Amino acid sequence: KVSVDDPETAFCTLANREELNAEEDSIHHCLYQFTRNETLTETNKLLCDVCTQRHCGPKNNIKSEKKYVYTNAKKQMLISLAPPVLTLHLKRFQHAGFNLQKVNRHIKFPEVIDLAPFCTAKCKNVAEGNTKVLYSLYGVVEHSGTMRSGHYTAYVKMRAMNNHLSDLVLRGQSQALETEPLKGQWFHISDTHVQPVSVSKVLSSQAYLLFYERLL
């Protein structure tokens, strides 16, 4: 969807992006790059209806004359509605000539993440005045092996029920706010084998999918 907001506020976020100091090979850096401000020029120019009408006259003449006007523009993808459950899918492959190669390097991810630097200033389900949109990690999927074969395992956090999350999912609204990550025990699951693990073990995994639940 193309934003028709005031140009002065269209690219504003809930929290200052420049204060992130996002470390490379981190999920923050991935999100920062994915939501960066882009300039569309040359072959990527945007078709401007207003400019076209000014140049060609009334709309009914535009189609017949085919004199479309394209203009330089700015583009930025931001979150306009913070989800109850945040799922992040890491692209773990790259092209190597005509082949696909798996990316095995570790991507750092936190136990609690703040999405505010990646949300629009007018994010629909964030209370006015809030400058934080916090999420707590509760699940990780890891893949071992190559692009042709391998094995999926999961890390899952067993914790108390998140009433705030239930309100968001069932009624689309929030009640009591929680500002700390939910306490619980992490488990590593591989087929029928389940064993308890530390949070440090979870955070050192080669994450393929990350699952966060909203706290605030």
Coordinates of C-alpha atoms in Angstrom, one line a residue, residues 4-195:
V4 CA -0.7 9.2 1.3
D5 CA 0.3 10.6 4.7
D6 CA 1.9 14.0 5.2
P7 CA 5.4 13.7 3.7
E8 CA 6.9 15.3 6.8
T9 CA 5.6 12.4 9.0
A10 CA 5.3 9.5 6.5
F11 CA 8.9 8.3 7.2
C12 CA 8.8 8.9 11.0
T13 CA 9.0 5.9 13.4
L14 CA 7.9 5.4 17.0
A15 CA 11.5 5.4 18.2
N16 CA 14.7 6.9 16.8
R17 CA 16.3 4.4 14.4
E18 CA 19.6 6.1 14.4
E19 CA 20.2 5.4 18.1
L20 CA 20.1 1.6 17.4
N21 CA 23.7 1.2 16.5
A22 CA 22.6 -2.2 15.0
E23 CA 25.5 -4.7 15.1
E24 CA 26.1 -6.6 11.9
D25 CA 25.1 -10.2 11.8
S26 CA 22.2 -9.3 14.2
I27 CA 18.5 -9.5 13.9
H28 CA 18.4 -5.7 14.6
H29 CA 20.7 -5.1 11.6
C30 CA 18.5 -7.3 9.4
L31 CA 15.3 -5.4 10.4
Y32 CA 17.1 -2.1 9.9
Q33 CA 18.2 -3.0 6.4
F34 CA 14.8 -4.4 5.5
T35 CA 13.0 -1.2 6.6
R36 CA 15.6 1.3 5.4
N37 CA 14.6 4.4 3.4
E38 CA 15.2 3.8 -0.4
T39 CA 15.3 6.3 -3.2
L40 CA 13.6 5.3 -6.4
T41 CA 15.2 6.8 -9.5
E42 CA 15.9 6.0 -13.2
T43 CA 14.1 2.8 -14.1
N44 CA 12.6 2.5 -10.6
K45 CA 10.8 5.9 -10.8
L46 CA 7.2 5.9 -9.5
L47 CA 4.2 6.6 -11.8
C48 CA 2.7 9.8 -10.5
D49 CA -1.0 10.3 -11.3
V50 CA -0.9 13.9 -10.2
C51 CA 2.0 14.8 -12.5
T52 CA 0.4 12.8 -15.3
Q53 CA -2.8 14.7 -15.0
R54 CA -1.0 18.0 -15.0
H55 CA 0.9 17.1 -18.1
C56 CA -1.8 15.4 -20.1
G57 CA -5.0 17.0 -18.8
P58 CA -8.2 15.2 -17.7
K59 CA -8.0 11.5 -16.9
N60 CA -10.0 10.4 -19.9
N61 CA -7.2 11.6 -22.2
I62 CA -4.4 9.8 -20.3
K63 CA -5.1 6.3 -21.5
S64 CA -5.4 7.2 -25.1
E65 CA -2.3 9.3 -25.3
K66 CA -0.2 7.0 -23.0
K67 CA 1.9 10.0 -21.8
Y68 CA 2.6 8.8 -18.3
V69 CA 4.8 10.9 -16.0
Y70 CA 7.3 9.1 -13.7
T71 CA 9.0 10.9 -10.9
N72 CA 11.8 10.2 -8.3
A73 CA 10.3 9.0 -5.0
K74 CA 11.2 7.7 -1.6
K75 CA 10.1 4.3 -0.4
Q76 CA 10.2 2.7 3.1
M77 CA 8.6 -0.4 4.5
L78 CA 7.5 0.0 8.1
I79 CA 5.1 -1.9 10.4
S80 CA 1.7 -0.2 10.6
L81 CA 0.1 -2.8 12.9
A82 CA 2.1 -4.5 15.5
P83 CA 1.2 -8.3 15.5
P84 CA 0.3 -10.3 18.7
V85 CA 2.9 -12.9 17.5
L86 CA 5.9 -11.8 15.6
T87 CA 7.5 -14.4 13.3
L88 CA 10.8 -13.7 11.8
H89 CA 12.1 -15.9 8.9
L90 CA 15.8 -15.6 8.2
K91 CA 16.9 -16.2 4.6
R92 CA 19.6 -18.9 5.0
F93 CA 20.7 -19.3 1.4
Q94 CA 22.6 -17.4 -1.2
H95 CA 23.4 -17.9 -4.9
A96 CA 26.8 -19.3 -5.7
G97 CA 26.9 -19.3 -9.5
F98 CA 24.0 -21.4 -10.7
N99 CA 23.7 -23.2 -7.3
L100 CA 22.2 -22.3 -4.0
Q101 CA 24.4 -22.4 -0.9
K102 CA 23.3 -22.5 2.7
V103 CA 24.3 -19.5 4.9
N104 CA 25.6 -21.0 8.2
R105 CA 26.8 -17.9 10.1
H106 CA 25.3 -17.1 13.4
I107 CA 22.8 -14.2 13.5
K108 CA 22.5 -12.7 17.0
F109 CA 18.9 -12.3 18.3
P110 CA 17.8 -11.0 21.8
E111 CA 15.4 -12.6 24.3
V112 CA 13.4 -9.3 24.3
I113 CA 13.2 -7.1 21.1
D114 CA 11.8 -3.6 20.7
L115 CA 10.0 -3.1 17.3
A116 CA 9.4 0.6 17.9
P117 CA 12.3 1.7 15.6
F118 CA 10.6 -0.3 12.8
C119 CA 7.0 0.9 13.4
T120 CA 5.3 3.9 11.8
A121 CA 4.8 6.8 14.2
K122 CA 1.0 6.2 13.9
C123 CA 1.1 2.4 14.5
K124 CA -2.5 1.5 14.8
N125 CA -2.5 -0.7 17.9
V126 CA 0.1 1.2 20.0
A127 CA -1.2 3.5 22.7
E128 CA -0.4 7.2 22.1
G129 CA 2.7 8.2 23.9
N130 CA 4.2 4.7 23.9
T131 CA 7.7 4.6 22.4
K132 CA 8.3 0.9 23.0
V133 CA 6.8 -2.2 21.3
L134 CA 8.3 -5.1 23.2
Y135 CA 8.3 -8.8 22.3
S136 CA 9.6 -11.8 24.2
L137 CA 11.2 -14.8 22.5
Y138 CA 9.3 -18.1 23.0
G139 CA 10.3 -20.3 20.1
V140 CA 13.2 -20.9 17.7
V141 CA 13.5 -23.3 14.8
E142 CA 17.0 -24.4 13.8
H143 CA 18.1 -26.3 10.7
S144 CA 21.3 -28.4 10.5
G145 CA 22.7 -29.8 7.3
T146 CA 22.8 -28.6 3.7
M147 CA 20.4 -27.2 1.1
R148 CA 19.8 -30.8 -0.1
S149 CA 19.3 -32.5 3.2
G150 CA 19.3 -31.9 6.9
H151 CA 17.3 -31.9 10.1
Y152 CA 15.0 -29.4 11.8
T153 CA 14.9 -29.0 15.6
A154 CA 13.2 -26.5 17.9
Y155 CA 13.7 -24.6 21.1
V156 CA 10.5 -23.9 23.0
K157 CA 9.9 -21.9 26.2
M158 CA 7.4 -23.4 28.7
R159 CA 6.0 -20.4 30.6
A160 CA 3.0 -19.0 32.3
M161 CA 0.0 -17.8 30.2
N162 CA 0.4 -14.3 28.8
N163 CA -3.0 -12.7 29.4
H164 CA -2.0 -9.6 27.5
L165 CA -1.3 -11.8 24.4
S166 CA -4.7 -13.5 24.8
D167 CA -6.5 -10.1 24.8
L168 CA -4.6 -9.1 21.6
V169 CA -5.4 -12.4 19.8
L170 CA -9.0 -12.8 20.8
R171 CA -10.2 -9.2 21.0
G172 CA -7.6 -7.2 19.2
Q173 CA -7.0 -5.0 22.2
S174 CA -4.7 -4.9 25.1
Q175 CA -5.5 -4.9 28.8
A176 CA -2.8 -5.2 31.5
L177 CA 0.7 -4.4 30.2
E178 CA 3.7 -6.5 31.0
T179 CA 7.2 -5.0 30.7
E180 CA 9.4 -7.9 31.6
P181 CA 10.0 -11.2 29.7
L182 CA 7.9 -14.1 30.9
K183 CA 9.8 -16.5 33.1
G184 CA 10.0 -20.1 32.1
Q185 CA 12.1 -23.1 31.1
W186 CA 13.6 -23.6 27.7
F187 CA 13.5 -27.1 26.1
H188 CA 15.3 -28.4 23.0
I189 CA 13.1 -30.7 20.9
S190 CA 14.5 -33.1 18.3
D191 CA 12.0 -35.7 17.0
T192 CA 11.0 -37.6 20.2
H193 CA 13.9 -36.3 22.3
V194 CA 13.1 -33.4 24.6
Q195 CA 15.7 -32.0 27.1

